[in-house]
Short mmCIF file of C-alpha atoms and ligand atoms in Angstrom, two decimals:
data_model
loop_
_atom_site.label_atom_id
_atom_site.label_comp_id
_atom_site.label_asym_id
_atom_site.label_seq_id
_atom_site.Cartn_x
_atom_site.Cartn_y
_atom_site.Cartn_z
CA UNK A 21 88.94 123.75 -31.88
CA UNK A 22 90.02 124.15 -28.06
CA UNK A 23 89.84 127.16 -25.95
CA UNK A 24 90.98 127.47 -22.13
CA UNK A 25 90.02 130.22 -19.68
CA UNK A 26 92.15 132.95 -20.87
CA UNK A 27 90.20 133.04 -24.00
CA UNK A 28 92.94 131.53 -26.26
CA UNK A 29 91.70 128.91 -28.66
CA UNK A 30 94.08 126.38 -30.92
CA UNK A 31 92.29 124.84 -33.54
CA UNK A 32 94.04 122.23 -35.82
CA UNK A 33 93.02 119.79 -39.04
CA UNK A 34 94.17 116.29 -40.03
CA UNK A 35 95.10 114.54 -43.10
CA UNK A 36 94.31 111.14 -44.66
CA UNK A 37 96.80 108.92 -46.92
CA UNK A 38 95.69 106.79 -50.11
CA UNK A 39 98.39 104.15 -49.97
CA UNK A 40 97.73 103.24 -46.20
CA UNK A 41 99.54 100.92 -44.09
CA UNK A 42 97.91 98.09 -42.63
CA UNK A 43 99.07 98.68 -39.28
CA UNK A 44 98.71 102.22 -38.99
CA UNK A 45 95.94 103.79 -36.32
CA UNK A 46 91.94 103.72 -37.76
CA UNK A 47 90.71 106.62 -39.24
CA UNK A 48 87.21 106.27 -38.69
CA UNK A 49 85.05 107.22 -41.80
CA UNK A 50 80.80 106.97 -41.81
CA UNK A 51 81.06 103.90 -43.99
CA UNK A 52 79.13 102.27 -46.98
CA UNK A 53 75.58 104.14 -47.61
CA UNK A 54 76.56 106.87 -46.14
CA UNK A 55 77.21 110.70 -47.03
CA UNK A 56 80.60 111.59 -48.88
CA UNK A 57 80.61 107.75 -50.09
CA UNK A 58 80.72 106.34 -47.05
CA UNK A 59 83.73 109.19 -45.79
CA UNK A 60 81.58 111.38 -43.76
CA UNK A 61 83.09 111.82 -40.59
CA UNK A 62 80.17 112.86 -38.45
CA UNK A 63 81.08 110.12 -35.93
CA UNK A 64 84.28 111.00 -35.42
CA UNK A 65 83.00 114.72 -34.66
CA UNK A 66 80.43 112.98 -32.08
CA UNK A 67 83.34 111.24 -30.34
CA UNK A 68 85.05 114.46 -29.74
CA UNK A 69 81.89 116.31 -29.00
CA UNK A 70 80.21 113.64 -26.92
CA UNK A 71 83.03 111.53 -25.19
CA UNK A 72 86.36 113.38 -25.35
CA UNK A 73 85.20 116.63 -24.72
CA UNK A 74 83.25 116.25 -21.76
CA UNK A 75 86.62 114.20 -20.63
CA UNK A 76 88.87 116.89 -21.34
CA UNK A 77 87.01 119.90 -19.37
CA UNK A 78 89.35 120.92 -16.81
CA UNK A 79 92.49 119.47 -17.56
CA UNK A 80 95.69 121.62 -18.07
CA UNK A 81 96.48 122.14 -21.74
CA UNK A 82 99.76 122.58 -21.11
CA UNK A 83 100.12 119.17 -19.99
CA UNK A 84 100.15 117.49 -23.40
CA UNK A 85 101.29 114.28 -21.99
CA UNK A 86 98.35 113.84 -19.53
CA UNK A 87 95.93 115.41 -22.36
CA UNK A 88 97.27 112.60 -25.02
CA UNK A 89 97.47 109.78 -22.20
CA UNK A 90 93.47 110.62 -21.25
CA UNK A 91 92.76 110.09 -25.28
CA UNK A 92 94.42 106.93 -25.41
CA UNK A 93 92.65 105.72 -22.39
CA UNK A 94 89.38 106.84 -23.33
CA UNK A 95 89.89 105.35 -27.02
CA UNK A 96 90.78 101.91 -25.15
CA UNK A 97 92.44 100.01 -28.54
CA UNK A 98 95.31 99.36 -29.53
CA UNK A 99 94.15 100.91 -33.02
CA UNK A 100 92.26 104.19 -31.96
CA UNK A 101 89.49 102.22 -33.32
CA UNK A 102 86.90 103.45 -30.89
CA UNK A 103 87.09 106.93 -31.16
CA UNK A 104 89.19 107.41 -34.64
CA UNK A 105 92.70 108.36 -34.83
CA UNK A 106 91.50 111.43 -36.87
CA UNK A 107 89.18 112.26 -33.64
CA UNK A 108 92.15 112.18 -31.14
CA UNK A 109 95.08 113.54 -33.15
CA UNK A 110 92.71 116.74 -34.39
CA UNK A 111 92.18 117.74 -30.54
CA UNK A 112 95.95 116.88 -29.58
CA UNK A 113 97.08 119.58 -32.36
CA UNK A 114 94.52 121.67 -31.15
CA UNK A 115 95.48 121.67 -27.68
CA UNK A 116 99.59 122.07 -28.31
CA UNK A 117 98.21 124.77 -30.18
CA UNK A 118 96.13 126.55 -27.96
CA UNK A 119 98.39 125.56 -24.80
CA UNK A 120 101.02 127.74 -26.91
CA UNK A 121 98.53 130.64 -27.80
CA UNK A 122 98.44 131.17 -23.93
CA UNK A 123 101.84 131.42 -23.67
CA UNK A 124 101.66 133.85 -26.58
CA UNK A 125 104.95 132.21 -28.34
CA UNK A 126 104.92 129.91 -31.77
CA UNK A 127 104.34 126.39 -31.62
CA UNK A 128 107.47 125.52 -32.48
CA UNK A 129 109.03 127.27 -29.70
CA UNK A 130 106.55 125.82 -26.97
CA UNK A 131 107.06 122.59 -28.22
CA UNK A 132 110.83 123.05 -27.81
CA UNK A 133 111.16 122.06 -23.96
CA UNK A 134 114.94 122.98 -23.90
CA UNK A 135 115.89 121.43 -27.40
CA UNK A 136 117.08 123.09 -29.67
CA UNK A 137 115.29 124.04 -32.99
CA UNK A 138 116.64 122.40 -36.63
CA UNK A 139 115.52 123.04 -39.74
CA UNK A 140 114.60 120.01 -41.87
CA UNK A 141 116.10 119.03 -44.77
CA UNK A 142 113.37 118.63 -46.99
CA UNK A 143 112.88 115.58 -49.82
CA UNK A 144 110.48 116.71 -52.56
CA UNK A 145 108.49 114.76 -54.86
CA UNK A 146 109.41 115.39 -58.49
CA UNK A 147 107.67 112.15 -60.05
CA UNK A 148 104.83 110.37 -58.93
CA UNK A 149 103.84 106.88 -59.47
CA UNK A 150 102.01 103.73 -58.28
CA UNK A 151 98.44 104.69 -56.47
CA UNK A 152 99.34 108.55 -56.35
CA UNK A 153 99.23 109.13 -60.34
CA UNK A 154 97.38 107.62 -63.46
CA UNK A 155 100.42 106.48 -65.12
CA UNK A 156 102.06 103.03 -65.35
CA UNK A 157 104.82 103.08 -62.52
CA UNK A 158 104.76 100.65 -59.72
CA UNK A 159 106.88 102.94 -57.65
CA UNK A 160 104.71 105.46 -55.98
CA UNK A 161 107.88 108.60 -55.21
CA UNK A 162 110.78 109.20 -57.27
CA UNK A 163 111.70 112.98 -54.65
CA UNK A 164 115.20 115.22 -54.47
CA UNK A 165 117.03 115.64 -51.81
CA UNK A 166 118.57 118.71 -51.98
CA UNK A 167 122.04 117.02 -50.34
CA UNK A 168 124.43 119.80 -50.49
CA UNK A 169 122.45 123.03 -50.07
CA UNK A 170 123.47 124.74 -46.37
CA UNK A 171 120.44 126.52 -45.56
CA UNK A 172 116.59 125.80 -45.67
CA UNK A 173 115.95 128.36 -48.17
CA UNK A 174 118.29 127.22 -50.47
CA UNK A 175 117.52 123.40 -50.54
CA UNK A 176 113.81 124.45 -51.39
CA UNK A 177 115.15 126.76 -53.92
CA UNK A 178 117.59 123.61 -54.95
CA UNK A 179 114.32 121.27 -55.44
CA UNK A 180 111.61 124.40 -57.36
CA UNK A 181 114.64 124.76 -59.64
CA UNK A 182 114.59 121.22 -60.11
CA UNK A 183 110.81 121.23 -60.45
CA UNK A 184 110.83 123.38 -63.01
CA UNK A 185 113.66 121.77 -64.87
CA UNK A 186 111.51 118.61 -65.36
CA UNK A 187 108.19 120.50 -66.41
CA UNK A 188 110.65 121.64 -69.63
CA UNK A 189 112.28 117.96 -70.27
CA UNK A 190 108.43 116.24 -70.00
CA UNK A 191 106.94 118.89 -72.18
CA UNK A 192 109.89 118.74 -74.75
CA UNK A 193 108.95 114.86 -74.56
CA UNK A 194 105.93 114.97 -75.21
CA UNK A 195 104.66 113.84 -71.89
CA UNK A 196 102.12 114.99 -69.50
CA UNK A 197 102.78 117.58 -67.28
CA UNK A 198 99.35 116.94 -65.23
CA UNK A 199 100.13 116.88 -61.42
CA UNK A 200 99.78 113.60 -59.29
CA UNK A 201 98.23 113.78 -55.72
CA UNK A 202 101.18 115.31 -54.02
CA UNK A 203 101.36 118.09 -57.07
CA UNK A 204 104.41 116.47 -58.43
CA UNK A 205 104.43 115.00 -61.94
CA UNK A 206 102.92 111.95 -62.94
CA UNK A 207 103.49 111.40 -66.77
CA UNK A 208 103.22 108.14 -68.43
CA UNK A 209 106.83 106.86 -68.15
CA UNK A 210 108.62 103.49 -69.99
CA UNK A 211 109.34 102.28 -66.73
CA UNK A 212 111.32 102.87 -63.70
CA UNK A 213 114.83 103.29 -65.20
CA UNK A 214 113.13 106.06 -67.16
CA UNK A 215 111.96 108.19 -64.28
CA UNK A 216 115.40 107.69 -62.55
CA UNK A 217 117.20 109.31 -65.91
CA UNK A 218 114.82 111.95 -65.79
CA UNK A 219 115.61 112.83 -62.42
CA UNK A 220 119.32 112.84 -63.24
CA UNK A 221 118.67 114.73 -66.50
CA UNK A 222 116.42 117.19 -64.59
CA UNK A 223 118.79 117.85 -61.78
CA UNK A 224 122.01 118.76 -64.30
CA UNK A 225 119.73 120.70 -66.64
CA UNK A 226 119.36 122.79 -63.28
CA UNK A 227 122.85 123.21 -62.53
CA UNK A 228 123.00 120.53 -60.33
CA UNK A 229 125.41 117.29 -59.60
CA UNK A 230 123.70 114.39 -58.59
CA UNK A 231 125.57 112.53 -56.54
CA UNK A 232 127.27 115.99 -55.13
CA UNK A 233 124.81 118.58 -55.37
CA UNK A 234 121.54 116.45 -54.65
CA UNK A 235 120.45 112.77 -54.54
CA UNK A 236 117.75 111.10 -55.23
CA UNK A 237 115.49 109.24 -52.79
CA UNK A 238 112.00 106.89 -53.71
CA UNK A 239 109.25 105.76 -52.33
CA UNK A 240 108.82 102.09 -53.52
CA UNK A 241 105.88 101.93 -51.59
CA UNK A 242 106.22 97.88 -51.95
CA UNK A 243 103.16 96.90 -49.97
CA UNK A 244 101.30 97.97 -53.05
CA UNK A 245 102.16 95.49 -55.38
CA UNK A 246 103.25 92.78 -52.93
CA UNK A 247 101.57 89.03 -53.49
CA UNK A 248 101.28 87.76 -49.87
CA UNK A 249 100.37 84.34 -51.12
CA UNK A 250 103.14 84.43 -53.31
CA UNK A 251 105.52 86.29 -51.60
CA UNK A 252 106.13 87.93 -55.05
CA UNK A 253 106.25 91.47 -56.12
CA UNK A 254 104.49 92.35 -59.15
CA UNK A 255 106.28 95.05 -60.99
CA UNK A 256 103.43 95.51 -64.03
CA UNK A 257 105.45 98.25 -65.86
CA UNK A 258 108.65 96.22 -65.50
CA UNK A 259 106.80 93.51 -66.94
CA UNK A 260 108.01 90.91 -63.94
CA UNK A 261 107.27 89.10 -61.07
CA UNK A 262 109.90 89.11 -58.63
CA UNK A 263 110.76 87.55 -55.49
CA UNK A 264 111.89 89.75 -52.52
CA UNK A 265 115.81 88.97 -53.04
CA UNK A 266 115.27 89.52 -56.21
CA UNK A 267 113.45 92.85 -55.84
CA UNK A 268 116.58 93.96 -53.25
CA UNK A 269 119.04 92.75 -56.25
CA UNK A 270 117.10 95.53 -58.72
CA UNK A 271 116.96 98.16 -55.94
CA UNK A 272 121.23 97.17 -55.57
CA UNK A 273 121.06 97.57 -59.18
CA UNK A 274 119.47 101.28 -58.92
CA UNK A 275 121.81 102.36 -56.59
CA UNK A 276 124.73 101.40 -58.12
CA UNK A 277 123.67 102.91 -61.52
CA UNK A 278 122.07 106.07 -60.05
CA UNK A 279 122.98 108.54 -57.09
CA UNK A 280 120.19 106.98 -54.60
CA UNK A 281 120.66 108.13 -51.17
CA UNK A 282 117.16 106.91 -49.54
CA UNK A 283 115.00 104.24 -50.61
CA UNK A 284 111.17 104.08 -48.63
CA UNK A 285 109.34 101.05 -48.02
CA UNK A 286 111.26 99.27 -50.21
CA UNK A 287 109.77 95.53 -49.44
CA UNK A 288 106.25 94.95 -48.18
CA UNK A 289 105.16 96.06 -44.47
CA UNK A 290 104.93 92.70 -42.99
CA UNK A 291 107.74 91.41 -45.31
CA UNK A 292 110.56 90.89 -42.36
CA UNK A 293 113.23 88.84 -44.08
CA UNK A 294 112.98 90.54 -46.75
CA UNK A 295 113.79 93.64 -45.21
CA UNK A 296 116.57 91.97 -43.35
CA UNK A 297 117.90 90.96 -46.83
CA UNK A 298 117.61 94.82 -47.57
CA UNK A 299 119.30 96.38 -45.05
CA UNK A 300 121.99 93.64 -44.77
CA UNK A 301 122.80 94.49 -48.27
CA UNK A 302 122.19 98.77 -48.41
CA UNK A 303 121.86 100.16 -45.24
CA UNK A 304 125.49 101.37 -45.15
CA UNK A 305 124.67 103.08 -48.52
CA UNK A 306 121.99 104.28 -48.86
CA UNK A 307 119.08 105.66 -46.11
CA UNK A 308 116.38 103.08 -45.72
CA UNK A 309 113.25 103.87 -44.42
CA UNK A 310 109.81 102.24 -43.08
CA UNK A 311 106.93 103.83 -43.56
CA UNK A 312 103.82 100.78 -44.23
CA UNK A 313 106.87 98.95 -42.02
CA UNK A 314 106.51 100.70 -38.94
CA UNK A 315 103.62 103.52 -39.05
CA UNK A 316 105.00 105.44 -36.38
CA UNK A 317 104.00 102.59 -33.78
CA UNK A 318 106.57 102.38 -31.02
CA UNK A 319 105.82 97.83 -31.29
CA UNK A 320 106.88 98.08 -34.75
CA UNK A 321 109.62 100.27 -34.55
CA UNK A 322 110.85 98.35 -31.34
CA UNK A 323 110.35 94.87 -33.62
CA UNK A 324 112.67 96.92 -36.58
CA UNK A 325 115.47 97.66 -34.43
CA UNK A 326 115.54 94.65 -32.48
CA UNK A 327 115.96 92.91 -35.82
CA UNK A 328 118.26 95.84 -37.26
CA UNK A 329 115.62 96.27 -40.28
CA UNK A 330 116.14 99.46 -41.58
CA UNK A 331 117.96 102.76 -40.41
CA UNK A 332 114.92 105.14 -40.89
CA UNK A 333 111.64 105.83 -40.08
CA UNK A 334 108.83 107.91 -41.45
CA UNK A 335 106.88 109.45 -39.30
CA UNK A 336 103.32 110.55 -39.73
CA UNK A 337 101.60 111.77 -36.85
CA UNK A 338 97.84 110.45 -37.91
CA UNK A 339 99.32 106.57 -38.05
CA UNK A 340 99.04 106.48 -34.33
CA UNK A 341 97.04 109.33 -33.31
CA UNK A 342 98.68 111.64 -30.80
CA UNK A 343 101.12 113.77 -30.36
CA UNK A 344 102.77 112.39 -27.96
CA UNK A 345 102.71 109.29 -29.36
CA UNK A 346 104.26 110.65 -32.12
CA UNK A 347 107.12 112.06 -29.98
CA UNK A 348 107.88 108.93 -28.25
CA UNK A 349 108.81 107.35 -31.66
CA UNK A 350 111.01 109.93 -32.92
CA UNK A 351 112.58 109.59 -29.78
CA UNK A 352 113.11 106.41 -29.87
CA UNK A 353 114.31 106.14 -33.02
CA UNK A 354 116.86 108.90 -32.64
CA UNK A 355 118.26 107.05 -29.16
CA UNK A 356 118.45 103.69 -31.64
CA UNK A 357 120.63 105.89 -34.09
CA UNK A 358 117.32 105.86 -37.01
CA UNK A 359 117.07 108.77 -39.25
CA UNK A 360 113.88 110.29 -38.61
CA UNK A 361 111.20 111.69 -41.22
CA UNK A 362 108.22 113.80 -40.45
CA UNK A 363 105.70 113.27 -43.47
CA UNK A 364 102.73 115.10 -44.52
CA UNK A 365 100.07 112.19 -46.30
CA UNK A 366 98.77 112.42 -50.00
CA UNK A 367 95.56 113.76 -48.69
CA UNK A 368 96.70 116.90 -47.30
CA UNK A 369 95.07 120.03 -45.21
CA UNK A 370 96.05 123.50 -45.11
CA UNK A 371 97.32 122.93 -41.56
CA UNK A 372 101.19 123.98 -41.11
CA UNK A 373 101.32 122.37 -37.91
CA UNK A 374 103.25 119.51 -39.41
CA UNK A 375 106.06 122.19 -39.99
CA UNK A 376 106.14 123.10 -35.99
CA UNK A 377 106.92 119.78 -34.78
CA UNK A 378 109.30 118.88 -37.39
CA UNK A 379 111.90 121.87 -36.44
CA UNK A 380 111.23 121.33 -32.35
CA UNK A 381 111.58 117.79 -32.52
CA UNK A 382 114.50 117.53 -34.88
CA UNK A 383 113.15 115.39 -36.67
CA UNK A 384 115.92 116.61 -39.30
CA UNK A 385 114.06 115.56 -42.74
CA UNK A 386 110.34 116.16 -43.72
CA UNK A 387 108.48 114.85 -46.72
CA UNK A 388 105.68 117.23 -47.58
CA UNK A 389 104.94 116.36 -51.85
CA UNK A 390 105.55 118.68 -54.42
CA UNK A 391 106.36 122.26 -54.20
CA UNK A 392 103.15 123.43 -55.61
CA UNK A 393 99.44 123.32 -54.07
CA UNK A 394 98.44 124.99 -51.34
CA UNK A 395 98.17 122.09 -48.71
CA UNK A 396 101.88 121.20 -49.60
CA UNK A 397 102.88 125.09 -49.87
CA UNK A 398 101.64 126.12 -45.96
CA UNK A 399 104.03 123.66 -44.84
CA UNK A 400 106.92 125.02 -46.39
CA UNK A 401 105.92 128.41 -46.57
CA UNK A 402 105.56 127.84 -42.46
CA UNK A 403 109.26 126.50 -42.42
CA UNK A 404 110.47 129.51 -44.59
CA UNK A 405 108.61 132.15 -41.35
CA UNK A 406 110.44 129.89 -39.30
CA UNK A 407 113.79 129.76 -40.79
CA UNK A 408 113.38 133.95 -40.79
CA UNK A 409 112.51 134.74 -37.40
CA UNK A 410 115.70 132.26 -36.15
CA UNK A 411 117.56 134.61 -38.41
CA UNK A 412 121.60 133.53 -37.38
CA UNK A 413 120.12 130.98 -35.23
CA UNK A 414 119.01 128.75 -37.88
CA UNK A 415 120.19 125.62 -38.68
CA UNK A 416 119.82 123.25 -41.53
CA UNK A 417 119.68 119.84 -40.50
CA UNK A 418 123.15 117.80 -42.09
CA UNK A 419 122.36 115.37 -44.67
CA UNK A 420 122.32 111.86 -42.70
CA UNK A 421 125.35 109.77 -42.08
CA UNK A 422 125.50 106.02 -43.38
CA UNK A 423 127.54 103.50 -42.34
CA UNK A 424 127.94 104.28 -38.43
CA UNK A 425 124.84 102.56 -37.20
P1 PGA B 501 100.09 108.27 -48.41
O1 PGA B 501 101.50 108.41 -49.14
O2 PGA B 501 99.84 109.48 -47.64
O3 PGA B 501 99.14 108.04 -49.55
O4 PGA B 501 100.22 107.05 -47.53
C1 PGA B 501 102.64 108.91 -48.55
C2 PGA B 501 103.72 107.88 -48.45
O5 PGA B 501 103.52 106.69 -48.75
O6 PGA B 501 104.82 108.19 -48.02
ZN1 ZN B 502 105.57 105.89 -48.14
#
């Protein structure tokens, strides 16, 4: 929590990811012996308390640049190791908060700075896999993207329908309808080729086309079941060991069969030529975007484009720590002609604020989780307030372009 002199206070939470990247910002936990098993995070409170607070007295909290740049200068690594990227991005959402409870106007609209707001097209998870459910998928997302609807409230409604539509075909099935982290479904699937049918099966039975109406997008989440010694990728419920070609000839294999429009970390995060191979072979079908690849750090990102890996990026505000930070990469992205992302992380809060920066940056797509649970549910429930009080002003942001990068 921050407060200035006019009495205003912003106050802001931040959320934690179980399939982590290994180059993403540290989140600094208690450690082994310690309370919570080891995920206490009363030193991460002391470094706001003790170091950054006393730092922070007196500057402007309007000035978000100069209030981010003092964080990363305090922190002194290139990781946010010393003070904990959960310690500095929790007070630089508290003070764009509070710096836009003085003006007495919605984040979103402080955050703005001449832009104009968009409405992201959201991707929703409808089947989870790999570390985010108990089943026996390698993949960790198999999401909708509601590609056709025109309107925000209508490509939610697009993706609950959709929801729904697969709680009655895994039921009929005899499969479990138990919710994975993100609240989506996480039954005990065949393999991979069954989840994509069910998605297909689950979007008709809902009156949609795939292909037309919607598409489908996944999260291969890759750095999970790479081999680095091997350079293989273990797909256990495929029953194979594959090499990184030969993983981009089964994701070619996908898209061909199945209406994929956006494939996520879809090779390993330090796994370069293979995602050269990738994008040389799908980029100018199909979205393709880093997450483990490029954790929202403006090096990596710089490295991706340089190379022309990828055409995407995924961007989650507590893989480098600010909000600025954050910025910067979506801005650089969207001058390099990448899609950009905003995502919420398995381990969610009830904070909206994710919802905010999304529709000022124009960020233009946001990956939240299911439609159901609370932490998931502020988010969108924030972008439906938003979407209302634009009224004829709001805009859906257009499904992504291929092929023009
Ligand atoms: P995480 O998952 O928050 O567990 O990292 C989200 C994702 O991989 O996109
Ligand atoms: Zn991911």
């Amino acid at each position: 929590m921050v407060g200035v002199d006019s009495g205003a206070w912003g106050m802001a939470s931040v959320p934690s990811g179980a399939s982590v990247g290994r180059h993403e910002a540290v989140e600094l936990r208690d450690g082994v012996g310690s309370r919570y098993r080891g995920l206490g995070v009363r030193q991460a409170i002391s470094n706001v308390t003790d170091l950054i607070e006393p730092a922070l007295r007196g500057l402007d909290a309007s000035d978000q640049e100069a209030v981010d740049q003092l964080l990363v200068d305090l922190d002194g690594t290139a990781d946010k190791s010393h003070l904990g990227a959960n310690a500095t991005l929790g007070v630089s959402l508290a003070v764009a908060r509070v710096a836009a409870a003085s003006r007495g106007i919605p984040l979103w609209r402080h955050l703005l700075r001449g832009g104009s707001p968009l409405l992201p097209r959201p991707m929703v998870n409808i089947l989870s896999g790999g570390m985010h459910a108990g089943g026996n998928l390698d993949l960790q997302d198999f999401l909708i993207v509601p590609s056709g609807a025109d309107t925000y409230a209508e490509a939610l409604h697009t993706c609950v329908q959709i929801h729904w539509a697969m709680k009655d075909l895994l039921r009929e099935r005899g499969l479990s309808t138990l919710r994975a982290d993100e609240g989506g479904f996480g039954p005990a699937l065949k393999g991979h080729v069954e989840a994509l049918e069910l998605m297909v099966t689950a979007a008709e039975r809902a009156g949609f086309k795939p292909g037309h109406d919607v598409g489908i997008a996944i999260d291969v989440a890759a750095s999970h079941f790479y081999d680095v010694e091997k350079h293989r990728y273990g797909l256990a419920s495929e029953k194979r060991s594959l090499t990184p070609a030969e993983l981009v000839g089964l994701l070619e294999e996908w898209v061909d069969k199945y209406p994929i429009c956006s494939i996520e970390d879809g090779l390993a995060e330090d796994d370069w030529d293979g995602w050269k191979v990738l994008t040389d072979s799908l980029a100018n079908r199909v979205q393709l975007v880093g997450d483990d690849l490029f954790t929202t750090n403006p090096q990596r990102l710089g490295l991706g484009i340089e190379r022309g890996v990828a055409n995407a990026v995924l961007v989650k505000m507590n893989q480098i720590g600010t909000l600025t930070e954050t910025l910067r990469v979506v801005d650089m992205a969207q001058k390099a002609g990448y899609s950009t992302i905003a995502s919420a992380r398995s381990g969610e809060t009830e904070d909206s604020i994710l919802a905010d920066i999304t529709v000022a940056s124009g960020m233009g797509q946001i990956k939240i989780g299911s439609v159901t649970q609370s932490e998931r549910l502020a988010k969108y429930n924030q972008l439906t307030r938003i979407e209302d009080e634009l009224g004829e002003e709001a805009t859906l942001a257009p499904t992504p372009a291929l092929g023009a990068r």
